[in-house]
Short mmCIF file of C-alpha atoms and ligand atoms in Angstrom, two decimals:
data_model
loop_
_atom_site.label_atom_id
_atom_site.label_comp_id
_atom_site.label_asym_id
_atom_site.label_seq_id
_atom_site.Cartn_x
_atom_site.Cartn_y
_atom_site.Cartn_z
CA MET A 16 -0.38 0.38 0.22
CA ARG A 17 1.76 3.40 -1.19
CA ALA A 18 1.53 6.03 0.97
CA TYR A 19 2.87 9.87 1.09
CA LEU A 20 2.46 13.36 1.94
CA PHE A 21 -0.66 14.48 0.21
CA GLN A 22 -0.74 17.93 -2.15
CA ASP A 23 -3.38 19.67 -3.73
CA GLU A 24 -3.57 19.61 -7.29
CA GLY A 25 -6.64 20.78 -7.07
CA ASP A 26 -9.03 17.02 -8.38
CA GLN A 27 -9.35 15.16 -5.04
CA ARG A 28 -9.63 11.69 -7.50
CA LYS A 29 -5.94 12.40 -8.77
CA PRO A 30 -3.26 11.44 -7.05
CA ASN A 31 -1.97 14.20 -5.03
CA ASP A 32 1.40 13.44 -4.51
CA SER A 33 3.85 15.45 -3.63
CA GLY A 34 6.96 12.72 -3.41
CA ILE A 35 7.50 12.66 0.07
CA PRO A 36 6.52 8.91 0.99
CA ILE A 37 5.35 8.41 4.13
CA THR A 38 6.72 5.43 6.32
CA GLU A 39 5.02 2.45 8.40
CA ALA A 40 6.66 3.91 11.14
CA GLN A 41 4.79 6.53 10.23
CA LEU A 42 1.25 5.13 10.17
CA ASN A 43 2.32 2.94 12.98
CA ALA A 44 2.56 5.93 15.03
CA ALA A 45 -0.83 7.22 13.93
CA LYS A 46 -2.31 3.55 14.96
CA VAL A 47 -3.18 2.64 11.45
CA ILE A 48 -3.04 -0.93 10.26
CA SER A 49 -2.39 -2.21 7.13
CA SER A 50 -2.56 -5.64 5.21
CA HIS A 51 -3.20 -7.28 2.12
CA SER A 52 -3.58 -10.47 0.26
CA ASP A 53 -3.04 -11.78 -3.36
CA GLY A 54 -4.92 -15.34 -2.08
CA ASP A 55 -9.34 -15.81 -1.38
CA LEU A 56 -10.57 -12.39 0.05
CA TYR A 57 -13.32 -13.93 1.83
CA ALA A 58 -11.09 -16.54 2.44
CA PHE A 59 -8.99 -13.56 4.29
CA ALA A 60 -11.82 -12.11 5.42
CA ASP A 61 -13.05 -14.97 7.50
CA GLU A 62 -9.28 -15.21 9.24
CA LEU A 63 -9.67 -11.06 10.02
CA MET A 64 -13.37 -11.47 11.49
CA LYS A 65 -11.92 -14.22 13.57
CA GLN A 66 -8.35 -12.52 14.66
CA TYR A 67 -10.50 -9.05 15.75
CA GLY A 68 -13.22 -10.54 16.45
CA PHE A 69 -15.89 -8.81 13.96
CA LYS A 70 -18.98 -9.43 13.98
CA SER A 71 -20.93 -8.60 10.11
CA ARG A 72 -19.76 -7.77 6.84
CA ASP A 73 -21.09 -5.65 3.80
CA GLU A 74 -20.05 -5.08 0.34
CA VAL A 75 -20.77 -1.84 -1.35
CA SER A 76 -19.96 -0.42 -4.61
CA VAL A 77 -19.15 3.13 -5.68
CA SER A 78 -18.82 3.36 -9.50
CA ARG A 79 -19.90 5.70 -11.37
CA ILE A 80 -21.62 3.33 -13.59
CA LYS A 81 -23.78 2.35 -11.09
CA LEU A 82 -24.99 5.27 -9.38
CA GLY A 83 -24.96 7.53 -12.24
CA GLU A 84 -25.98 11.27 -10.97
CA ARG A 85 -25.42 9.86 -7.49
CA TYR A 86 -22.37 9.85 -7.97
CA ASP A 87 -20.43 12.91 -8.15
CA SER A 88 -22.30 13.93 -4.18
CA MET A 89 -21.60 10.88 -2.90
CA VAL A 90 -17.60 11.08 -3.59
CA LYS A 91 -18.20 14.89 -2.47
CA LYS A 92 -19.92 13.43 0.83
CA PHE A 93 -17.18 10.80 1.32
CA PHE A 94 -14.23 13.48 1.02
CA GLU A 95 -15.49 15.38 3.99
CA GLU A 96 -13.06 15.37 6.55
CA HIS A 97 -14.61 13.37 10.07
CA LEU A 98 -14.33 10.92 12.21
CA HIS A 99 -15.24 7.75 14.08
CA GLU A 100 -16.23 7.18 17.71
CA ASP A 101 -14.94 3.15 16.98
CA GLU A 102 -12.58 1.77 14.00
CA GLU A 103 -13.23 1.75 10.35
CA ILE A 104 -12.47 -1.67 8.58
CA ARG A 105 -12.46 -1.73 4.79
CA LEU A 106 -11.29 -4.67 2.82
CA ILE A 107 -11.00 -4.06 -0.91
CA MET A 108 -12.14 -6.30 -3.51
CA ASP A 109 -11.99 -4.66 -6.19
CA GLY A 110 -11.23 -1.43 -8.20
CA ARG A 111 -8.98 1.37 -6.42
CA GLY A 112 -9.30 4.76 -3.80
CA TYR A 113 -7.64 6.76 -1.75
CA PHE A 114 -7.86 7.47 2.01
CA ASP A 115 -6.80 10.70 3.84
CA LEU A 116 -5.40 10.05 6.99
CA ARG A 117 -4.16 12.68 9.81
CA SER A 118 -0.99 12.25 10.43
CA VAL A 119 0.16 13.02 14.06
CA ASP A 120 0.94 16.46 12.95
CA ASP A 121 -1.57 17.18 11.41
CA LYS A 122 -0.72 16.80 8.04
CA TRP A 123 -2.53 15.35 5.07
CA VAL A 124 -1.04 11.77 4.28
CA ARG A 125 -2.18 9.50 1.58
CA LEU A 126 -3.25 5.82 1.00
CA LEU A 127 -3.95 4.61 -2.55
CA VAL A 128 -5.71 1.60 -1.47
CA GLU A 129 -6.34 -1.22 -4.10
CA LYS A 130 -7.51 -5.04 -4.72
CA GLY A 131 -6.35 -7.05 -1.53
CA ASP A 132 -5.23 -3.98 0.24
CA LEU A 133 -6.85 -4.30 4.16
CA ILE A 134 -7.57 -1.18 6.61
CA ILE A 135 -8.65 -0.05 10.11
CA LEU A 136 -8.31 3.36 10.99
CA PRO A 137 -8.51 3.24 14.56
CA ALA A 138 -11.40 5.46 16.57
CA GLY A 139 -10.73 9.10 16.65
CA ILE A 140 -8.81 9.30 14.11
CA TYR A 141 -9.85 11.87 11.39
CA HIS A 142 -9.84 10.89 8.08
CA ARG A 143 -11.64 10.94 3.76
CA PHE A 144 -12.48 8.68 0.87
CA THR A 145 -12.64 9.49 -2.63
CA THR A 146 -12.66 7.10 -5.33
CA ALA A 147 -9.51 7.15 -7.90
CA SER A 148 -10.43 9.02 -11.65
CA ASP A 149 -11.10 5.70 -13.02
CA ASP A 150 -14.47 6.02 -10.79
CA TYR A 151 -15.01 2.61 -9.31
CA ILE A 152 -13.59 1.03 -5.68
CA HIS A 153 -15.81 -2.24 -4.82
CA ALA A 154 -14.61 -3.19 -1.15
CA MET A 155 -15.85 -4.85 2.17
CA ARG A 156 -17.06 -3.25 5.39
CA LEU A 157 -16.33 -5.44 8.46
CA PHE A 158 -18.09 -4.54 11.83
CA ARG A 159 -17.26 -5.88 15.24
CA GLU A 160 -20.46 -5.50 17.29
CA ASN A 161 -22.90 -3.01 17.15
CA PRO A 162 -20.61 -0.49 15.80
CA ARG A 163 -21.07 3.62 15.98
CA TRP A 164 -19.97 4.20 12.52
CA ILE A 165 -21.86 8.00 11.83
CA ALA A 166 -19.43 10.20 10.22
CA LEU A 167 -18.66 12.80 12.83
CA PRO A 168 -17.44 15.81 10.63
CA ARG A 169 -14.79 17.84 11.83
CA SER A 170 -15.55 19.94 14.08
CA HIS A 171 -14.73 21.86 17.66
CA GLU A 172 -17.14 19.20 19.71
CA THR A 173 -15.93 16.29 17.09
CA ASP A 174 -12.24 17.34 18.97
CA ASN A 175 -13.51 16.79 22.04
CA VAL A 176 -15.53 13.65 21.90
CA ASP A 177 -14.11 10.78 24.14
CA ALA A 178 -13.19 8.47 20.75
CA ARG A 179 -11.02 11.76 20.31
CA GLN A 180 -9.54 12.80 23.63
CA ASP A 181 -8.66 8.57 23.94
CA TYR A 182 -6.58 8.82 19.97
CA LYS A 183 -4.98 12.07 21.35
CA HIS A 184 -3.69 9.75 24.26
CA LEU A 185 -2.43 7.20 21.62
CA ILE A 186 -0.97 8.36 20.02
CA THR A 187 1.16 10.58 22.56
CA SER A 188 2.18 8.17 25.32
C1 KMT B 24 -16.24 5.08 4.00
O1 KMT B 24 -17.24 4.97 4.90
O2 KMT B 24 -15.53 6.20 3.84
C2 KMT B 24 -16.28 4.14 2.54
O3 KMT B 24 -17.00 3.40 3.26
C3 KMT B 24 -15.81 4.74 1.39
C4 KMT B 24 -15.99 3.24 0.56
S1 KMT B 24 -15.07 1.75 1.20
C5 KMT B 24 -13.50 2.61 0.49
NI1 NI B 25 -14.24 7.38 7.83
#
């Protein structure tokens, strides 16, 4: 999974690549977990559910062809900076996209996710998502029991929710 510092080039679906790579250690510091499987992704998902205790899963497609005129507004929505009070777990089944995460020092770090990539964003991390220029991703979402997955847009209020405070402790300790 390629990770680099985001540099705005005016279109969220372009790479927006500064050319400055982000290391595994930097992602670890932000408590982001990533992994990859070249094998059967359903078998991989079964393993993940056992390993992490995830309780359910579903699959979503974000595709210009499938969504038609709803596509642009949906992709714009995903790109609004937000957090969740539980982890966000995505296994990419097909296509590609970008997750942008706030680094420990609040800069945008871009992760290119493609088929076979797993990403686990910790509760309380600010992030956003976009498809790439080919306008297609198909992903599995994995959940714990009763997950708090509502997207809370970044604000003074979200800076103070427990999940955010806990996350900040986690990355500074
Ligand atoms: C999300 O929550 O940002 C999404 O589910 C985006 C599509 S899955 C990569
Ligand atoms: Ni999210």
